[in-house]
Short mmCIF file of N, CA and C and ligand atoms in Angstrom, two decimals:
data_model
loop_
_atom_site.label_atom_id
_atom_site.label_comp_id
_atom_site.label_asym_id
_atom_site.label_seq_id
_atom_site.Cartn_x
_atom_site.Cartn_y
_atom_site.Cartn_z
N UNK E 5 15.25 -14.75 -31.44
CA UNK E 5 14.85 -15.45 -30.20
C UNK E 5 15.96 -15.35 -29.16
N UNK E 6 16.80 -16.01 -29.76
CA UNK E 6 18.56 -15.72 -28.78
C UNK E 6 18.85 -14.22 -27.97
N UNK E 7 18.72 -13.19 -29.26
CA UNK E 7 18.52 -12.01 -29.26
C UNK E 7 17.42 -11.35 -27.78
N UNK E 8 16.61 -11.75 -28.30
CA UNK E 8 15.45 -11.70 -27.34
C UNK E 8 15.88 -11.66 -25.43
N UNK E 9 15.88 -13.45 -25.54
CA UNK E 9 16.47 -13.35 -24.56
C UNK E 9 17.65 -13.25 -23.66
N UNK E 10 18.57 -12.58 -24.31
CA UNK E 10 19.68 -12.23 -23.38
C UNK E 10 19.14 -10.83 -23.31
N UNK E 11 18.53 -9.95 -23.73
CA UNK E 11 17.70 -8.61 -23.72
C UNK E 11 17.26 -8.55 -22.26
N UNK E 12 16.18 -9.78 -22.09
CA UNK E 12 15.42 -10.12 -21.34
C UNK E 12 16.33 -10.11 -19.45
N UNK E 13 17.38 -11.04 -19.70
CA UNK E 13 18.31 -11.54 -18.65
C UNK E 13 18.96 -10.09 -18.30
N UNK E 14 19.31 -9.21 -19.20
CA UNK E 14 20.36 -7.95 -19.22
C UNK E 14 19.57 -6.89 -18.12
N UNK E 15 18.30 -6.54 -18.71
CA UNK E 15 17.42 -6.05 -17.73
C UNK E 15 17.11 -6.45 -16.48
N UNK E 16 16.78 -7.91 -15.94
CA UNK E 16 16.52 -8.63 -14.82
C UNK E 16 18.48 -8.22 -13.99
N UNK E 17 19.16 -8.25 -14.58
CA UNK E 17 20.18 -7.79 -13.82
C UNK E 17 20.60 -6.54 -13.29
N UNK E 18 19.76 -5.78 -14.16
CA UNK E 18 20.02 -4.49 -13.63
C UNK E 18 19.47 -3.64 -12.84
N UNK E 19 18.15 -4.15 -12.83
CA UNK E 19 17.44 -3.76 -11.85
C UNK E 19 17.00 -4.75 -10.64
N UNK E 20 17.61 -5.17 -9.76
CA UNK E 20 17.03 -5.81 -8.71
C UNK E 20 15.53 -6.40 -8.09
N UNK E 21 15.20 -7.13 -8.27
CA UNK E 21 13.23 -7.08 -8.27
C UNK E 21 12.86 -5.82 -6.62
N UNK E 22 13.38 -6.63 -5.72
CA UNK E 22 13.24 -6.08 -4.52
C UNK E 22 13.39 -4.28 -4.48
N UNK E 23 13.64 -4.04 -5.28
CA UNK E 23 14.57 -2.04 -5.20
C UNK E 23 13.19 -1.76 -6.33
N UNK E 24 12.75 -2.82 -7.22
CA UNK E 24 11.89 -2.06 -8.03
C UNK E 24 10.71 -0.52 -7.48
N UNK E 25 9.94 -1.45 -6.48
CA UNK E 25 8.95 -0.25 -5.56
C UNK E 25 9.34 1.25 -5.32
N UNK E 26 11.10 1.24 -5.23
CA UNK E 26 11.57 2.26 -4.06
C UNK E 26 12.13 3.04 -5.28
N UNK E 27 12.52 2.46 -6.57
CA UNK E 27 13.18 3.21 -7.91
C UNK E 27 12.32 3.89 -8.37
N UNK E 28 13.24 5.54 -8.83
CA UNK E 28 12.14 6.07 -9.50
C UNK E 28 11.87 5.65 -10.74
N UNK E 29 10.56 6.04 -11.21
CA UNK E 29 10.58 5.53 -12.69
C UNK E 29 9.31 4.59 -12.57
N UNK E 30 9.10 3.95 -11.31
CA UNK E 30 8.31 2.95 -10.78
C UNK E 30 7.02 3.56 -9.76
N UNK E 31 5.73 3.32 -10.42
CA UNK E 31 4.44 3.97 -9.56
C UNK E 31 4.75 3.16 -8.28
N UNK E 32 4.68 3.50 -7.58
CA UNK E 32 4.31 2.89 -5.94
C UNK E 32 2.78 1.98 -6.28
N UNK E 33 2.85 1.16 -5.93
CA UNK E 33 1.78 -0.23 -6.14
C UNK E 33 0.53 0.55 -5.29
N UNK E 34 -0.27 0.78 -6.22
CA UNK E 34 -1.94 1.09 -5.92
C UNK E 34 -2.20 -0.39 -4.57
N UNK E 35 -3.01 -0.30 -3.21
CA UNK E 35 -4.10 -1.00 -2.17
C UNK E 35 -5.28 -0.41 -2.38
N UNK E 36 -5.97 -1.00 -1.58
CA UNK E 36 -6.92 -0.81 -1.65
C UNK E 36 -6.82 -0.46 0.16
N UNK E 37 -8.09 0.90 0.19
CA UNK E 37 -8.40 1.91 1.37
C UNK E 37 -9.06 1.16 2.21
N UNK E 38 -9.55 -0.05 2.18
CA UNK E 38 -10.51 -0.80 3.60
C UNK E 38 -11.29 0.05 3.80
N UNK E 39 -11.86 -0.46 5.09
CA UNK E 39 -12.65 -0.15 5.69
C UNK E 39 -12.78 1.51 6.14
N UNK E 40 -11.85 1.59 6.60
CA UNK E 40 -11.34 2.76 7.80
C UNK E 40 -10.83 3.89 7.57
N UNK E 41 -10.95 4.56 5.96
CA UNK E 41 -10.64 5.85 5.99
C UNK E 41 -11.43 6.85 6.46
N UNK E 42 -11.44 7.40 7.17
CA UNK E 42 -11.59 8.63 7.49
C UNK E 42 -11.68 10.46 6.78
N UNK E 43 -12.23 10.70 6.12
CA UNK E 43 -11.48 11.95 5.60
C UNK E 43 -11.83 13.18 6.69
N UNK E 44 -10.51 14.16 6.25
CA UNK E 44 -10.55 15.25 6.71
C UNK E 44 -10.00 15.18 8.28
N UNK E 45 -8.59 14.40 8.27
CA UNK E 45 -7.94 14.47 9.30
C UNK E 45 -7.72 15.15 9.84
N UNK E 46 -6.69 15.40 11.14
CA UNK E 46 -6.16 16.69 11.13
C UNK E 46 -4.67 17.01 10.70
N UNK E 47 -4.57 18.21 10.37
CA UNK E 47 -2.72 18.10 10.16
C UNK E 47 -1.81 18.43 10.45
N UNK E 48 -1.41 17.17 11.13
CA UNK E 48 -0.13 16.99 11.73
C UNK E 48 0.95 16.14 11.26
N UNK E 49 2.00 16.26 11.81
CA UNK E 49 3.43 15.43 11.55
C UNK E 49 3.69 14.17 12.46
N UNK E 50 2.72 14.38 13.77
CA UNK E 50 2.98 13.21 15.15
C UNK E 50 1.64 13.12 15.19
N UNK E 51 1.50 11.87 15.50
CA UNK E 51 0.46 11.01 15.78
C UNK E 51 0.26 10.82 17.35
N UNK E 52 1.09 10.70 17.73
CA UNK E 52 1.44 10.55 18.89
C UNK E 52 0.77 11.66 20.15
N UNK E 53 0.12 11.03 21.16
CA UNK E 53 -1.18 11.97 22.17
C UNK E 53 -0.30 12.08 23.25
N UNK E 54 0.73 11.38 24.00
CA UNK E 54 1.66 11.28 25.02
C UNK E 54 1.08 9.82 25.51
N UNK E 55 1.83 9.10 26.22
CA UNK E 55 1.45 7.69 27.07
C UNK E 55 1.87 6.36 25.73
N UNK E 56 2.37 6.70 24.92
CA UNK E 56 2.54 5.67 23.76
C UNK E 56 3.35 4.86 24.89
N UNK E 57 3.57 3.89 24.15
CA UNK E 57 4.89 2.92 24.87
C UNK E 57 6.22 3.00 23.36
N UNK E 58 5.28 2.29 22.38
CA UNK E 58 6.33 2.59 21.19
C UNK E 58 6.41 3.62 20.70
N UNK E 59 6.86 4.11 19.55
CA UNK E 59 7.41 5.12 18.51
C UNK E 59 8.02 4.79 17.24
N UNK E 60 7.89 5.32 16.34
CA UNK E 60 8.11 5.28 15.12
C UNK E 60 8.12 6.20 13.81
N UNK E 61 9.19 6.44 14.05
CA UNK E 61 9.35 7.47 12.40
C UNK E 61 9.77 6.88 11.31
N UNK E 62 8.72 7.91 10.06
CA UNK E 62 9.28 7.21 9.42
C UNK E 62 9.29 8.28 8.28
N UNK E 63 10.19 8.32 7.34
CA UNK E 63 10.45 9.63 6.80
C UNK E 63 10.71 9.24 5.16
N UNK E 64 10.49 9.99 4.45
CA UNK E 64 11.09 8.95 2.58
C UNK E 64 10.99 10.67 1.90
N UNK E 65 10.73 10.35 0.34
CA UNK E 65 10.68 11.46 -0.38
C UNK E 65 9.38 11.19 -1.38
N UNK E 66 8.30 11.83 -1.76
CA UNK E 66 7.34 11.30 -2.50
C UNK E 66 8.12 12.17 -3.81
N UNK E 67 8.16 11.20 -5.20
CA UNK E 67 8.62 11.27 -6.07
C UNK E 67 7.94 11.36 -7.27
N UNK E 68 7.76 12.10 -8.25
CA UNK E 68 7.27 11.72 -9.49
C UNK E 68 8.02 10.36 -10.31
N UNK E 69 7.51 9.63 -11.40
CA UNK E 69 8.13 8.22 -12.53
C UNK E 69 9.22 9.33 -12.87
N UNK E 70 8.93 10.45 -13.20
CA UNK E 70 10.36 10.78 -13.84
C UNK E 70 11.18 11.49 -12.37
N UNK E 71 11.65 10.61 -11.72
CA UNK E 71 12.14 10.89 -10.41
C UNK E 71 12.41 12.30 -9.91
N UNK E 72 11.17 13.13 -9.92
CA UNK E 72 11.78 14.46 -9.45
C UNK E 72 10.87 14.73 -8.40
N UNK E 73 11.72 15.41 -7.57
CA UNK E 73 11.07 15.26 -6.29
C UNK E 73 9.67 16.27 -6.45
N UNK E 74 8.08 15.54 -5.59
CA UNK E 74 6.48 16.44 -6.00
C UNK E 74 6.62 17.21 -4.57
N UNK E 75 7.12 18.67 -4.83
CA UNK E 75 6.77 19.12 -3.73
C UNK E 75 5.77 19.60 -3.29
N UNK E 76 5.74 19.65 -2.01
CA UNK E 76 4.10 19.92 -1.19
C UNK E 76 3.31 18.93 -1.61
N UNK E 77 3.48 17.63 -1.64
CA UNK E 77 2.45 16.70 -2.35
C UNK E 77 2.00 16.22 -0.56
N UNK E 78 1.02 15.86 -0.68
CA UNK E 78 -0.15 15.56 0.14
C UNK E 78 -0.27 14.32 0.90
N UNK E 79 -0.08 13.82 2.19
CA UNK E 79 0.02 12.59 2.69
C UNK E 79 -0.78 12.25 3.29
N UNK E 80 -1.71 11.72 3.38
CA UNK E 80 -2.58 11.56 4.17
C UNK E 80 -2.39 9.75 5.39
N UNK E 81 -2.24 9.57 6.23
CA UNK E 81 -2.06 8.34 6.97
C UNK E 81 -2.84 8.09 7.70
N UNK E 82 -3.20 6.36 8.17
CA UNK E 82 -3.84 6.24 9.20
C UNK E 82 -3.83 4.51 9.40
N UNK E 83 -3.71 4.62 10.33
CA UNK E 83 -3.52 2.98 11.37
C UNK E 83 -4.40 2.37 12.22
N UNK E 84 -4.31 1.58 12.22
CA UNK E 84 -4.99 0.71 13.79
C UNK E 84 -3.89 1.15 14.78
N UNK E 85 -4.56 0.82 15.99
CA UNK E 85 -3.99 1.65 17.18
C UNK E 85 -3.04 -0.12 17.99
N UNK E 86 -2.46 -0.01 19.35
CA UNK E 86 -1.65 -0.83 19.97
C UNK E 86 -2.73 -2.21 20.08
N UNK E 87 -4.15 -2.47 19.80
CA UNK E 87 -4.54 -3.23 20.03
C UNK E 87 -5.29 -3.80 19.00
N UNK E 88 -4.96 -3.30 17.46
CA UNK E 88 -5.64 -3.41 16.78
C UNK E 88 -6.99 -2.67 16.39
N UNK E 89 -7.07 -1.79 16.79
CA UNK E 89 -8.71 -0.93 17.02
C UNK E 89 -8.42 0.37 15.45
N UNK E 90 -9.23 0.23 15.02
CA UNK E 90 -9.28 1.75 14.25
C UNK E 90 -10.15 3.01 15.28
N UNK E 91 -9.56 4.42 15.25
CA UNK E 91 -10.75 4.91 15.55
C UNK E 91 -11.64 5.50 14.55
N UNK E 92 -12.86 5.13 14.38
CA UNK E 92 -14.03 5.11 13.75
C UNK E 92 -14.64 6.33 13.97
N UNK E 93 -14.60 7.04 15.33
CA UNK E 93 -15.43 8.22 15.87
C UNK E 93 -14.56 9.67 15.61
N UNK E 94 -13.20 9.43 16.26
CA UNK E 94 -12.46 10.60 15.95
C UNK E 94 -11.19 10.34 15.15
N UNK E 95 -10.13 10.98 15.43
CA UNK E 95 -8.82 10.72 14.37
C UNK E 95 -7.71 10.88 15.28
N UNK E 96 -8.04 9.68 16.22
CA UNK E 96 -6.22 8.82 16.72
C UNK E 96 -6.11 8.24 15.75
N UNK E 97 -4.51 7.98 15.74
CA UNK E 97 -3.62 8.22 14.32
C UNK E 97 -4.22 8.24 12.88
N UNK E 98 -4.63 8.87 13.00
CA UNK E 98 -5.06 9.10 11.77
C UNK E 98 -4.40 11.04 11.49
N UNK E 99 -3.73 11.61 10.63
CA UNK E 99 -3.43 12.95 10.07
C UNK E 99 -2.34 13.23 8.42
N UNK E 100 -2.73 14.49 8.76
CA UNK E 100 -2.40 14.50 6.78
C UNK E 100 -0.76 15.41 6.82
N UNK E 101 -0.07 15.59 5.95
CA UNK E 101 0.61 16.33 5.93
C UNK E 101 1.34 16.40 4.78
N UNK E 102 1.75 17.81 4.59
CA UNK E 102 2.35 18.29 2.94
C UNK E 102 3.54 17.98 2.94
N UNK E 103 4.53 17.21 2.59
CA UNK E 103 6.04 17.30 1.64
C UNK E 103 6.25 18.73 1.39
N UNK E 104 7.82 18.68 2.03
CA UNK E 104 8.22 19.89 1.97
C UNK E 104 8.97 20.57 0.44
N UNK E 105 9.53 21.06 0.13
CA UNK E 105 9.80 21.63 -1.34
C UNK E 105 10.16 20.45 -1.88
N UNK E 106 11.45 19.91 -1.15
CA UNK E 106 12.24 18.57 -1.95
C UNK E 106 11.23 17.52 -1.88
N UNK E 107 9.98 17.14 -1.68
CA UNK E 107 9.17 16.11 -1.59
C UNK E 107 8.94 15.22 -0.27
N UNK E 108 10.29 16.08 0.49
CA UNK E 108 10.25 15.28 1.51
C UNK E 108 9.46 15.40 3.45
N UNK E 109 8.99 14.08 3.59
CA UNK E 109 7.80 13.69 4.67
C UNK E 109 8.41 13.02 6.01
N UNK E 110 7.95 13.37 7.07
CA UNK E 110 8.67 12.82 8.45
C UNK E 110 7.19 12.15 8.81
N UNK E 111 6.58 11.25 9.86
CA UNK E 111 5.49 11.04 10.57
C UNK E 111 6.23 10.03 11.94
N UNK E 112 5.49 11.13 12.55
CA UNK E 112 5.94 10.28 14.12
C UNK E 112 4.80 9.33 14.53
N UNK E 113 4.41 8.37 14.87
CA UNK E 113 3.65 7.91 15.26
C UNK E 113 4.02 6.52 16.17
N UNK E 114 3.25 4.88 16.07
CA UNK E 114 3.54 4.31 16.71
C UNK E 114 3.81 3.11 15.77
N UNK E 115 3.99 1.72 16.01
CA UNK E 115 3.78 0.61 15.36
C UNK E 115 2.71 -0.19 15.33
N UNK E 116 1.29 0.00 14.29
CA UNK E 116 0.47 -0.62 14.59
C UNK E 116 -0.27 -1.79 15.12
N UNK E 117 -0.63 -2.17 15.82
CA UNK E 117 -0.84 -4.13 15.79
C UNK E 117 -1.35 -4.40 14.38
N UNK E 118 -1.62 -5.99 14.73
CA UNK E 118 -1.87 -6.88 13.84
C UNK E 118 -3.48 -6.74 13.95
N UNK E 119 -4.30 -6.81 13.36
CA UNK E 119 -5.74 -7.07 13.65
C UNK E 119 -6.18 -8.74 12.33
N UNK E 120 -7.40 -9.09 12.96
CA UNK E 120 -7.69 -10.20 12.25
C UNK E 120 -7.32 -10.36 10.71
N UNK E 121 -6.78 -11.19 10.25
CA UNK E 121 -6.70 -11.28 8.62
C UNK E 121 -5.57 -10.28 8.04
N UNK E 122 -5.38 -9.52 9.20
CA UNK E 122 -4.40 -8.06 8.55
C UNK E 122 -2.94 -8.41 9.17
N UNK E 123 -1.43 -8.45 8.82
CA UNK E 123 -0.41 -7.83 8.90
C UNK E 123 -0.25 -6.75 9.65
N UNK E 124 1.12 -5.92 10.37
CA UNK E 124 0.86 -4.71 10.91
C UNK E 124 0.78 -3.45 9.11
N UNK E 125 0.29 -2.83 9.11
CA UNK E 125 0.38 -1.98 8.10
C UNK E 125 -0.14 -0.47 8.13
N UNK E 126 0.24 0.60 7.47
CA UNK E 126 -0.26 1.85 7.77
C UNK E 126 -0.62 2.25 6.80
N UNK E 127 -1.85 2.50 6.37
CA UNK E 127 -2.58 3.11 5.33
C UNK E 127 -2.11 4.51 5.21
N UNK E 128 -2.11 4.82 3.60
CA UNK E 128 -2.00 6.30 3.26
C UNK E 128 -2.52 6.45 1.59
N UNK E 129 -2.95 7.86 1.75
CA UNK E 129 -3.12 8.57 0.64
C UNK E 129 -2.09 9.53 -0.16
N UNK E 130 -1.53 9.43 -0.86
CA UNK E 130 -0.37 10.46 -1.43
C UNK E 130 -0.94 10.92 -3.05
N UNK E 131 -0.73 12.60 -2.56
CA UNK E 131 -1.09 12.95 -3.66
C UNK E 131 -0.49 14.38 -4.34
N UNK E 132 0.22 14.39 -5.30
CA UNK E 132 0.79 15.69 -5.40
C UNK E 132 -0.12 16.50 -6.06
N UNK E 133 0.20 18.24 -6.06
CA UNK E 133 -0.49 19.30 -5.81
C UNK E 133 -1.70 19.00 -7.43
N UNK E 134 -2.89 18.64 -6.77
CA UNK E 134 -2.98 18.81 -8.56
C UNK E 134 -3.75 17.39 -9.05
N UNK E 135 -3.07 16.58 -8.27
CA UNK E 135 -2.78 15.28 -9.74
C UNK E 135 -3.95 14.24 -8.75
N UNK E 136 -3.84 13.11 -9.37
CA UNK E 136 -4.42 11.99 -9.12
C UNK E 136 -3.78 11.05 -7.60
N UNK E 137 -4.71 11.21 -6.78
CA UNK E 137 -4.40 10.54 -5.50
C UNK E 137 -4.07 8.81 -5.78
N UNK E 138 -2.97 8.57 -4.93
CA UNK E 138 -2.75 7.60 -5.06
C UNK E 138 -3.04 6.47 -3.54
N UNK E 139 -3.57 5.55 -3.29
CA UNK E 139 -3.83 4.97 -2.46
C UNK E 139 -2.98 3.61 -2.31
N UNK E 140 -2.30 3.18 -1.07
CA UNK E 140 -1.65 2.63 -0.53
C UNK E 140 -1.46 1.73 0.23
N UNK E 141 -0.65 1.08 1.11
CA UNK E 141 -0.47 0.84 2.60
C UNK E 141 1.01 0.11 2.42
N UNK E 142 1.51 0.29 3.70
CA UNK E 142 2.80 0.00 3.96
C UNK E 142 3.18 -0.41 4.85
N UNK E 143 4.14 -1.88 4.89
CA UNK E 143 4.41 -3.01 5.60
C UNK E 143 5.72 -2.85 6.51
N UNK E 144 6.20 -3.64 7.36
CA UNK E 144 7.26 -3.92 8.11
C UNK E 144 7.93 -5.07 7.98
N UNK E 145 9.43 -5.15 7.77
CA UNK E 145 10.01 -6.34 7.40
C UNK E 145 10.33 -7.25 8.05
N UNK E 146 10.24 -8.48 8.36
CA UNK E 146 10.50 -9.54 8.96
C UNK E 146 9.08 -9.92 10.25
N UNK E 147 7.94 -9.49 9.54
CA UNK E 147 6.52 -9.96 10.21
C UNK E 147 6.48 -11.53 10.26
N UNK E 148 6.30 -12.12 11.03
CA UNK E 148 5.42 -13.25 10.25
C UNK E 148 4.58 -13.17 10.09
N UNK E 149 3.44 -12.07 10.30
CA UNK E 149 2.29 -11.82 9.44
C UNK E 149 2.00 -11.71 8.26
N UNK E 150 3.13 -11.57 7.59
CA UNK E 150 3.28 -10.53 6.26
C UNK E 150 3.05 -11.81 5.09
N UNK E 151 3.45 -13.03 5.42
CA UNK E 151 3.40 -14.14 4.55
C UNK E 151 1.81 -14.70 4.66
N UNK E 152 1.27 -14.48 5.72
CA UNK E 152 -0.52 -15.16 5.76
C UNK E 152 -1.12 -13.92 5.65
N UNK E 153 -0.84 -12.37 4.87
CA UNK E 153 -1.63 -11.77 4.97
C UNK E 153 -1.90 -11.14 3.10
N UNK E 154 -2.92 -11.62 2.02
CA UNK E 154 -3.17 -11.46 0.96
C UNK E 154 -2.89 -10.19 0.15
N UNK E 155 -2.67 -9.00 1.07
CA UNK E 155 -2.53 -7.67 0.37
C UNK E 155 -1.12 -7.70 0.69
N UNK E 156 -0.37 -8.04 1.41
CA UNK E 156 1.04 -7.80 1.51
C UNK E 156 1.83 -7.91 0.38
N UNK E 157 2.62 -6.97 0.06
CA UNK E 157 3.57 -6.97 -1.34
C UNK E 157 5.17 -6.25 -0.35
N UNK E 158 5.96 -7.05 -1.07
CA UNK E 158 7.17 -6.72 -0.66
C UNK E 158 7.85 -5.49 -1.16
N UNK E 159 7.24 -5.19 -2.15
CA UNK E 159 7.58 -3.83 -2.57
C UNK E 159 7.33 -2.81 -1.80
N UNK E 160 6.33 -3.00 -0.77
CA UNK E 160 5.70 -1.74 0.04
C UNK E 160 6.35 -1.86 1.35
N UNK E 161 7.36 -2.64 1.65
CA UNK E 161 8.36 -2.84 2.93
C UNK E 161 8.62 -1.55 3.16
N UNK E 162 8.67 -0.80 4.70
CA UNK E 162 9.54 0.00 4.73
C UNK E 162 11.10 -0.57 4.70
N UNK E 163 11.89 0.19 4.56
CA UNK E 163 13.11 -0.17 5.16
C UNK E 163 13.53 0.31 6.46
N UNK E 164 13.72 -0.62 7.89
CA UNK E 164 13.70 -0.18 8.75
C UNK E 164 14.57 -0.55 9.95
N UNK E 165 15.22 0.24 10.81
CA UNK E 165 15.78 0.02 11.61
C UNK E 165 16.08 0.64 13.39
N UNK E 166 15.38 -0.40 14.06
CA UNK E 166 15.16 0.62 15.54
C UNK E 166 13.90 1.03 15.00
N UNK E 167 13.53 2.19 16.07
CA UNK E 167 12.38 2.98 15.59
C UNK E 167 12.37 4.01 14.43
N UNK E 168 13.34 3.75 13.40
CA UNK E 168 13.60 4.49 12.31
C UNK E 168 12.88 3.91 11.07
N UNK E 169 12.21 4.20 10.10
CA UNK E 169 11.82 3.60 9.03
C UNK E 169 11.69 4.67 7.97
N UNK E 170 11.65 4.23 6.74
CA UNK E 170 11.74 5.01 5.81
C UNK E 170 11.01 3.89 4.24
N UNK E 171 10.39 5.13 3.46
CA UNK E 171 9.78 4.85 2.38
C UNK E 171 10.12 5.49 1.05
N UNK E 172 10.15 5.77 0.34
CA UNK E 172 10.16 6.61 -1.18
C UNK E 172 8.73 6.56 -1.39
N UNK E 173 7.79 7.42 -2.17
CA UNK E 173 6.33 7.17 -3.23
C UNK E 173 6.76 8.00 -4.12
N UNK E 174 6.38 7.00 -5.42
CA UNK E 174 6.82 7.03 -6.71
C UNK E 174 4.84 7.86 -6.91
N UNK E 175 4.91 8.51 -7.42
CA UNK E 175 2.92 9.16 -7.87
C UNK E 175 3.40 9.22 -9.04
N UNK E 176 2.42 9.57 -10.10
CA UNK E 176 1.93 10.23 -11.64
C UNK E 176 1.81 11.40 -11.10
N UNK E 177 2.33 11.76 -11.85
CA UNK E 177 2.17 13.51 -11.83
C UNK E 177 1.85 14.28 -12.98
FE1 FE I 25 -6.01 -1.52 7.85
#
């Protein structure tokens, strides 16, 4: 029992709860797709049409559990727009794009609003060459939305600073 739990405590120290999401070794936490996917975006790296006011990159590495980087794995993204609006008809921000050899993804786009019941957040699909798509969405830190909004998990924070942000995705591969 003693045994047990100092086992227990040894682990909780070594891994940080908050770093869990972003460590490899760790699936990136399955959302659920709402309403508003779209398939068959187009593919691009910028979201962005010209006339934005904001901007936002945000760049990570999509990773296999056994942390090696999935190259060319598959991103698919998409947001509500500055007022909360999805587009439904065509594909403002909404586009897909491949990870380059090392796994790694840039997307220019904007900072979504808040819409009813929702947090700001940016939906995505990640999927390496092959394997089982993984479905998503990903938050901004220090919302006060983020505490009244039910799908929010702190694990899916970007880490962010200025118009800079950044993610890791952990997939099965
Ligand atoms: Fe949404």
């Amino acid at each position: 029992m003693k045994f047990t739990r100092r086992r227990a405590l040894g682990a909780a120290l070594l891994v940080p709860l908050e770093a869990l999401a972003q460590t490899c070794g760790v699936v990136t936490p399955r959302q659920t797709e709402g309403p508003f996917f779209t398939p068959k975006s187009p593919q691009r790296k910028s979201l962005l049409e010209g006339g934005e006011k904001s901007r936002l990159v945000v760049t990570g590495t999509v990773l296999s559990a056994q942390c090696k980087p999935a190259a060319n794995a598959l991103l698919d993204f998409w947001h509500c727009d500055e007022a909360g609006e999805y587009d439904n008809r065509g594909y403002r921000y909404r586009g897909h794009q491949f990870a380059d050899a090392q796994g790694r993804y840039r997307l220019e786009t904007i900072v979504p609003a808040e819409y009813p019941g929702r947090t700001r957040h940016i939906h995505v699909k990640v999927q390496a060459p092959g394997k089982r798509i993984l479905t998503t969405q990903i938050y901004f830190p220090g919302e006060p939305g983020n505490r009244r909004d039910g799908l929010y998990r702190p694990e899916l924070e970007v880490k962010k600073q200025g118009p800079e942000a950044s993610f890791d995705f952990v997939v099965e591969v």
